[in-house]
């Protein structure tokens, strides 16, 4: 309905809205924007393009997890204008009063946002956020190295690897939710379980797997596989796509027991130094060409209508990114877990990493 109101608004109303979010001339220096994002997740080319078109200087700092970003924002530090939270972290920022209300649905380019990304459960009215990239969390392997050249579409061999697979090198993401959820899918347990016995089962699987892993890391997953340091990696699908560009033998798996479907957003912290320029940036990022530049760099799909004509052909052709329809039933989307469930998950992670 919000998209409909924008599309059927009067020409005068649209003109006023456009004026409110119009971009300044490149000849006018309009201050700075400070982005706080996951590493290797925003194209330098796009930063340069924004600076050239607006005269606004952009700087970028990176973090390794949502928890790291959230801790810094909660502490009031950083001086950031834009952050890139995932899933439930959007809700946390809103509920704790740490997000600026930007009314993204009123911005001129919001008309480009595709359903269901225009009304996510984390911010159903898009009052605080806009969509960035979306994707899945599965596991990649190098078919040129594994026995027989292929592995089943399952978490089984990943959580219970053979000695031969272990020798090839296996790595996990260092992301509490992705790791915990994957083990829950494998065991057929609700990822928001409040049962301590089920949480213990998840911990048992992860502890048994731990000696078979070379490391837990959410950074360097692309370079690590390209360099051949590991042959198997729990991985986000866009990272798998970028690995495959250098190593065509890499295969991305959507495990039959379930794989996490996630989406990332852009938000403005409540204490952002330059909120007006931050809003201009949000509107600018909902332009199809700009969204496509981000997708071509990250290897993930965006949520912007019309961006497909700017996408690289390799992105469209890779099943890791352009998921085969038959795998749709394997996707497990965002679910709000109770406080008790979150406490259990935190305890499992602390025990695992302790």
Short mmCIF file of C-alpha atoms in Angstrom, two decimals:
data_model
loop_
_atom_site.label_atom_id
_atom_site.label_comp_id
_atom_site.label_asym_id
_atom_site.label_seq_id
_atom_site.Cartn_x
_atom_site.Cartn_y
_atom_site.Cartn_z
CA UNK A 1 0.00 0.00 0.00
CA UNK A 2 2.82 2.44 0.69
CA UNK A 3 4.21 1.86 -2.82
CA UNK A 4 0.74 2.43 -4.25
CA UNK A 5 0.37 5.76 -2.47
CA UNK A 6 3.71 6.93 -3.84
CA UNK A 7 2.93 5.80 -7.36
CA UNK A 8 -0.49 7.46 -7.41
CA UNK A 9 0.53 10.68 -5.68
CA UNK A 10 0.00 13.93 -7.51
CA UNK A 11 2.77 15.36 -9.66
CA UNK A 12 3.03 18.30 -7.28
CA UNK A 13 3.50 16.05 -4.26
CA UNK A 14 6.15 14.06 -6.07
CA UNK A 15 7.96 17.23 -7.01
CA UNK A 16 8.00 18.37 -3.41
CA UNK A 17 9.29 14.99 -2.26
CA UNK A 18 11.99 15.01 -4.91
CA UNK A 19 13.08 18.47 -3.86
CA UNK A 20 13.36 17.37 -0.25
CA UNK A 21 15.78 14.60 -1.21
CA UNK A 22 17.49 16.23 -4.20
CA UNK A 23 21.22 15.72 -4.48
CA UNK A 24 23.51 18.73 -4.48
CA UNK A 25 25.80 19.67 -7.31
CA UNK A 26 29.20 17.99 -7.35
CA UNK A 27 30.71 21.44 -7.25
CA UNK A 28 29.29 22.05 -3.78
CA UNK A 29 31.08 20.43 -0.87
CA UNK A 30 28.31 19.23 1.44
CA UNK A 31 30.21 17.68 4.35
CA UNK A 32 31.08 14.08 5.12
CA UNK A 33 29.39 10.74 5.63
CA UNK A 34 30.84 8.03 7.84
CA UNK A 35 29.79 4.47 6.95
CA UNK A 36 30.13 1.51 9.33
CA UNK A 37 29.81 -1.74 7.42
CA UNK A 38 30.85 -5.37 7.18
CA UNK A 39 34.30 -5.76 5.62
CA UNK A 40 34.50 -6.14 1.84
CA UNK A 41 30.79 -5.32 1.50
CA UNK A 42 30.63 -1.94 -0.22
CA UNK A 43 32.29 -1.08 -3.55
CA UNK A 44 34.91 1.69 -3.54
CA UNK A 45 33.60 2.58 -7.02
CA UNK A 46 30.22 3.40 -5.50
CA UNK A 47 31.77 5.61 -2.83
CA UNK A 48 33.62 7.53 -5.55
CA UNK A 49 30.42 7.84 -7.59
CA UNK A 50 28.49 9.29 -4.66
CA UNK A 51 31.29 11.75 -3.87
CA UNK A 52 31.45 12.89 -7.50
CA UNK A 53 27.69 13.34 -7.81
CA UNK A 54 27.12 15.03 -4.46
CA UNK A 55 30.36 16.60 -3.26
CA UNK A 56 29.91 14.68 0.00
CA UNK A 57 33.08 12.93 1.18
CA UNK A 58 32.60 9.32 2.29
CA UNK A 59 34.73 7.38 4.78
CA UNK A 60 34.29 3.73 5.70
CA UNK A 61 35.06 1.70 8.82
CA UNK A 62 34.34 -2.02 9.07
CA UNK A 63 33.21 -4.56 11.63
CA UNK A 64 33.25 -8.36 11.83
CA UNK A 65 29.78 -9.03 13.25
CA UNK A 66 26.44 -7.45 14.08
CA UNK A 67 27.34 -7.83 17.75
CA UNK A 68 30.49 -5.72 17.29
CA UNK A 69 28.59 -3.00 15.47
CA UNK A 70 25.75 -2.99 17.98
CA UNK A 71 28.12 -2.76 20.94
CA UNK A 72 29.78 0.31 19.46
CA UNK A 73 26.46 2.03 18.69
CA UNK A 74 25.12 1.18 22.16
CA UNK A 75 28.23 2.73 23.70
CA UNK A 76 27.56 5.93 21.75
CA UNK A 77 30.90 5.83 19.95
CA UNK A 78 32.04 6.00 16.37
CA UNK A 79 30.25 9.05 15.02
CA UNK A 80 28.72 7.00 12.21
CA UNK A 81 26.02 8.21 9.83
CA UNK A 82 25.11 4.88 8.21
CA UNK A 83 25.22 1.29 9.53
CA UNK A 84 24.39 -1.98 7.75
CA UNK A 85 22.58 -4.26 10.24
CA UNK A 86 21.29 -7.75 9.48
CA UNK A 87 17.91 -9.25 10.32
CA UNK A 88 16.91 -8.93 13.95
CA UNK A 89 19.61 -6.32 14.65
CA UNK A 90 17.35 -3.86 12.83
CA UNK A 91 14.68 -4.49 15.46
CA UNK A 92 17.18 -4.15 18.31
CA UNK A 93 18.34 -0.75 17.06
CA UNK A 94 14.75 0.45 16.76
CA UNK A 95 13.57 -0.95 20.10
CA UNK A 96 16.53 0.52 21.99
CA UNK A 97 16.03 3.98 20.50
CA UNK A 98 19.34 3.80 18.64
CA UNK A 99 17.90 4.35 15.15
CA UNK A 100 16.83 7.62 13.53
CA UNK A 101 13.34 7.62 12.01
CA UNK A 102 13.94 8.42 8.34
CA UNK A 103 10.53 7.59 6.79
CA UNK A 104 12.16 5.80 3.89
CA UNK A 105 8.76 5.01 2.36
CA UNK A 106 8.36 8.73 1.60
CA UNK A 107 11.62 8.97 -0.35
CA UNK A 108 11.29 9.31 -4.15
CA UNK A 109 13.30 6.16 -4.93
CA UNK A 110 11.35 3.95 -2.51
CA UNK A 111 9.01 3.21 -5.41
CA UNK A 112 11.83 0.98 -6.72
CA UNK A 113 11.82 -1.36 -3.71
CA UNK A 114 10.48 -4.81 -4.55
CA UNK A 115 8.12 -6.81 -2.35
CA UNK A 116 8.55 -8.34 0.20
CA UNK A 117 11.54 -6.08 0.95
CA UNK A 118 9.26 -3.03 1.10
CA UNK A 119 7.63 -4.33 4.30
CA UNK A 120 9.97 -6.64 6.25
CA UNK A 121 8.93 -7.97 9.64
CA UNK A 122 11.85 -6.12 11.23
CA UNK A 123 10.62 -2.70 10.02
CA UNK A 124 7.21 -3.26 8.41
CA UNK A 125 6.58 0.38 7.51
CA UNK A 126 10.19 1.06 6.46
CA UNK A 127 10.28 4.02 8.81
CA UNK A 128 13.85 3.37 9.92
CA UNK A 129 15.62 1.43 7.16
CA UNK A 130 16.04 0.63 3.48
CA UNK A 131 17.06 -2.73 2.00
CA UNK A 132 20.65 -3.44 0.96
CA UNK A 133 21.68 -6.96 -0.05
CA UNK A 134 19.94 -10.25 0.64
CA UNK A 135 21.09 -13.83 0.43
CA UNK A 136 21.56 -17.20 2.11
CA UNK A 137 24.00 -18.96 4.41
CA UNK A 138 25.12 -22.36 3.17
CA UNK A 139 28.39 -24.18 2.65
CA UNK A 140 30.87 -24.16 -0.24
CA UNK A 141 33.32 -26.84 -1.31
CA UNK A 142 35.95 -27.22 -4.01
CA UNK A 143 34.72 -30.05 -6.24
CA UNK A 144 38.24 -30.46 -7.66
CA UNK A 145 39.48 -31.57 -4.24
CA UNK A 146 36.70 -33.52 -2.52
CA UNK A 147 36.43 -37.30 -3.00
CA UNK A 148 34.39 -38.17 -6.09
CA UNK A 149 34.05 -34.52 -7.05
CA UNK A 150 30.76 -33.88 -5.26
CA UNK A 151 29.13 -33.91 -1.84
CA UNK A 152 25.48 -34.33 -0.81
CA UNK A 153 23.19 -31.33 -0.41
CA UNK A 154 23.18 -31.71 3.36
CA UNK A 155 24.75 -30.37 6.57
CA UNK A 156 25.66 -33.98 7.50
CA UNK A 157 29.17 -34.12 6.03
CA UNK A 158 29.89 -30.57 7.24
CA UNK A 159 29.04 -31.20 10.88
CA UNK A 160 30.39 -34.76 10.84
CA UNK A 161 33.27 -34.58 8.36
CA UNK A 162 35.37 -37.58 7.42
CA UNK A 163 39.09 -37.61 8.12
CA UNK A 164 39.70 -37.06 4.40
CA UNK A 165 37.56 -33.92 4.31
CA UNK A 166 39.16 -32.65 7.51
CA UNK A 167 42.59 -32.89 5.93
CA UNK A 168 41.42 -30.72 3.02
CA UNK A 169 40.69 -27.87 5.42
CA UNK A 170 37.29 -26.83 6.79
CA UNK A 171 36.36 -23.38 8.09
CA UNK A 172 33.25 -21.97 9.75
CA UNK A 173 31.80 -18.50 9.87
CA UNK A 174 32.34 -16.75 13.18
CA UNK A 175 28.70 -15.71 13.38
CA UNK A 176 26.72 -16.91 16.38
CA UNK A 177 23.32 -16.98 14.73
CA UNK A 178 24.42 -18.54 11.44
CA UNK A 179 26.37 -21.30 13.18
CA UNK A 180 23.71 -22.03 15.81
CA UNK A 181 20.87 -21.98 13.29
CA UNK A 182 22.65 -24.31 10.88
CA UNK A 183 23.17 -26.88 13.64
CA UNK A 184 19.51 -26.50 14.63
CA UNK A 185 18.39 -27.14 11.03
CA UNK A 186 20.63 -30.19 10.83
CA UNK A 187 19.13 -31.63 14.01
CA UNK A 188 15.57 -30.71 13.09
CA UNK A 189 15.30 -28.41 16.13
CA UNK A 190 13.48 -25.08 16.24
CA UNK A 191 16.20 -22.42 16.00
CA UNK A 192 14.31 -20.45 18.66
CA UNK A 193 14.05 -23.39 21.03
CA UNK A 194 13.54 -22.64 24.73
CA UNK A 195 14.38 -26.22 25.72
CA UNK A 196 17.79 -26.48 27.46
CA UNK A 197 18.07 -30.13 26.39
CA UNK A 198 17.71 -29.18 22.73
CA UNK A 199 20.20 -26.34 23.15
CA UNK A 200 22.59 -28.92 24.64
CA UNK A 201 22.11 -31.11 21.56
CA UNK A 202 23.11 -28.16 19.37
CA UNK A 203 26.16 -27.53 21.54
CA UNK A 204 27.15 -31.20 21.40
CA UNK A 205 27.12 -31.14 17.58
CA UNK A 206 29.19 -27.97 17.47
CA UNK A 207 31.70 -29.19 20.06
CA UNK A 208 32.13 -32.46 18.17
CA UNK A 209 32.75 -30.55 14.94
CA UNK A 210 35.17 -28.02 16.45
CA UNK A 211 38.35 -30.21 16.33
CA UNK A 212 37.76 -30.70 12.59
CA UNK A 213 37.80 -26.96 11.85
CA UNK A 214 40.84 -24.90 10.95
CA UNK A 215 39.18 -21.73 12.23
CA UNK A 216 36.06 -19.68 12.85
CA UNK A 217 36.16 -16.48 10.79
CA UNK A 218 33.67 -14.29 8.97
CA UNK A 219 36.44 -12.22 7.42
CA UNK A 220 38.66 -13.36 4.56
CA UNK A 221 36.32 -16.16 3.53
CA UNK A 222 36.76 -15.30 -0.14
CA UNK A 223 40.56 -15.02 -0.18
CA UNK A 224 40.90 -18.10 2.04
CA UNK A 225 39.15 -20.35 -0.45
CA UNK A 226 40.73 -18.78 -3.51
CA UNK A 227 44.18 -19.34 -1.99
CA UNK A 228 43.29 -22.96 -1.26
CA UNK A 229 43.87 -22.61 2.48
CA UNK A 230 40.62 -24.52 2.97
CA UNK A 231 38.53 -26.57 0.56
CA UNK A 232 35.29 -26.26 2.54
CA UNK A 233 33.79 -23.15 4.11
CA UNK A 234 30.48 -22.29 5.73
CA UNK A 235 29.76 -19.24 3.62
CA UNK A 236 27.35 -16.58 2.50
CA UNK A 237 26.24 -17.12 -1.07
CA UNK A 238 27.68 -13.87 -2.40
CA UNK A 239 31.10 -14.78 -1.06
CA UNK A 240 30.77 -18.16 -2.76
CA UNK A 241 29.99 -16.39 -6.04
CA UNK A 242 33.13 -14.27 -5.77
CA UNK A 243 35.24 -17.33 -4.98
CA UNK A 244 33.82 -19.12 -8.02
CA UNK A 245 35.03 -16.33 -10.30
CA UNK A 246 38.60 -17.36 -9.44
CA UNK A 247 37.94 -21.04 -8.71
CA UNK A 248 35.22 -22.31 -11.08
CA UNK A 249 35.31 -25.71 -9.36
CA UNK A 250 33.71 -24.30 -6.20
CA UNK A 251 30.14 -25.47 -5.51
CA UNK A 252 27.66 -23.73 -3.19
CA UNK A 253 25.24 -25.99 -1.33
CA UNK A 254 21.70 -25.25 -0.15
CA UNK A 255 21.44 -27.98 2.52
CA UNK A 256 18.19 -29.93 2.36
CA UNK A 257 17.65 -29.63 6.12
CA UNK A 258 17.38 -25.86 5.78
CA UNK A 259 19.47 -22.79 5.06
CA UNK A 260 19.13 -19.29 6.47
CA UNK A 261 17.61 -16.62 4.26
CA UNK A 262 18.73 -13.18 5.43
CA UNK A 263 18.60 -9.56 4.39
CA UNK A 264 20.72 -6.56 5.33
CA UNK A 265 19.55 -2.98 5.66
CA UNK A 266 20.93 0.54 5.79
CA UNK A 267 20.02 2.61 8.85
CA UNK A 268 20.92 5.96 10.37
CA UNK A 269 22.01 5.86 14.05
CA UNK A 270 20.06 8.17 16.34
CA UNK A 271 23.25 10.09 17.15
CA UNK A 272 24.48 10.35 13.54
CA UNK A 273 26.45 13.60 12.98
CA UNK A 274 24.91 14.35 9.55
CA UNK A 275 21.39 12.95 9.37
CA UNK A 276 20.29 14.95 6.33
CA UNK A 277 23.15 13.75 4.14
CA UNK A 278 22.57 10.25 5.48
CA UNK A 279 18.97 10.42 4.22
CA UNK A 280 20.20 11.60 0.82
CA UNK A 281 22.51 8.58 0.74
CA UNK A 282 19.63 6.22 1.53
CA UNK A 283 17.53 7.59 -1.32
CA UNK A 284 20.54 7.46 -3.66
CA UNK A 285 21.12 3.77 -2.83
CA UNK A 286 17.59 2.89 -3.98
CA UNK A 287 18.48 3.95 -7.52
CA UNK A 288 18.62 0.85 -9.79
CA UNK A 289 22.08 1.55 -11.21
CA UNK A 290 23.61 2.18 -7.81
CA UNK A 291 22.01 -0.94 -6.34
CA UNK A 292 23.35 -2.98 -9.26
CA UNK A 293 26.90 -1.68 -8.74
CA UNK A 294 26.67 -2.88 -5.14
CA UNK A 295 25.40 -6.30 -6.27
CA UNK A 296 28.09 -6.72 -8.91
CA UNK A 297 30.73 -6.05 -6.25
CA UNK A 298 29.33 -8.03 -3.33
CA UNK A 299 27.95 -10.96 -5.31
CA UNK A 300 24.55 -10.67 -3.63
CA UNK A 301 21.16 -9.72 -5.01
CA UNK A 302 19.57 -6.39 -4.16
CA UNK A 303 15.89 -5.52 -3.68
CA UNK A 304 15.61 -2.75 -6.27
CA UNK A 305 13.36 -2.96 -9.32
CA UNK A 306 15.13 -2.19 -12.59
CA UNK A 307 18.60 -3.08 -11.33
CA UNK A 308 18.67 -6.31 -13.36
CA UNK A 309 19.58 -4.51 -16.57
CA UNK A 310 22.82 -3.33 -14.94
CA UNK A 311 23.78 -6.70 -13.39
CA UNK A 312 26.75 -8.75 -14.58
CA UNK A 313 25.76 -11.82 -16.59
CA UNK A 314 27.87 -14.01 -14.30
CA UNK A 315 25.69 -12.96 -11.38
CA UNK A 316 22.51 -13.91 -13.19
CA UNK A 317 23.95 -17.30 -14.25
CA UNK A 318 25.31 -18.45 -10.88
CA UNK A 319 22.87 -20.68 -8.91
CA UNK A 320 24.60 -19.53 -5.71
CA UNK A 321 23.07 -16.11 -6.33
CA UNK A 322 20.14 -16.76 -8.65
CA UNK A 323 18.74 -19.64 -6.62
CA UNK A 324 17.02 -22.50 -8.49
CA UNK A 325 13.27 -22.40 -7.70
CA UNK A 326 13.23 -25.96 -6.37
CA UNK A 327 15.38 -24.86 -3.42
CA UNK A 328 12.87 -22.28 -2.19
CA UNK A 329 11.36 -24.74 0.29
CA UNK A 330 14.76 -25.06 1.97
CA UNK A 331 14.94 -21.38 2.93
CA UNK A 332 14.43 -20.46 6.57
CA UNK A 333 13.69 -16.78 7.10
CA UNK A 334 13.96 -14.41 10.03
CA UNK A 335 12.17 -15.42 13.22
CA UNK A 336 11.99 -13.36 16.39
CA UNK A 337 13.29 -15.52 19.25
CA UNK A 338 12.16 -15.08 22.84
CA UNK A 339 14.48 -13.75 25.50
CA UNK A 340 14.83 -17.25 26.94
CA UNK A 341 15.78 -18.65 23.52
CA UNK A 342 18.35 -15.91 22.98
CA UNK A 343 19.89 -16.58 26.41
CA UNK A 344 20.25 -20.26 25.55
CA UNK A 345 21.85 -19.41 22.22
CA UNK A 346 24.28 -17.02 23.91
CA UNK A 347 25.26 -19.66 26.46
CA UNK A 348 25.88 -22.24 23.73
CA UNK A 349 28.09 -19.79 21.83
CA UNK A 350 30.05 -18.87 24.97
CA UNK A 351 30.68 -22.52 25.75
CA UNK A 352 31.67 -23.26 22.15
CA UNK A 353 34.12 -20.39 21.85
CA UNK A 354 35.41 -20.58 25.44
#
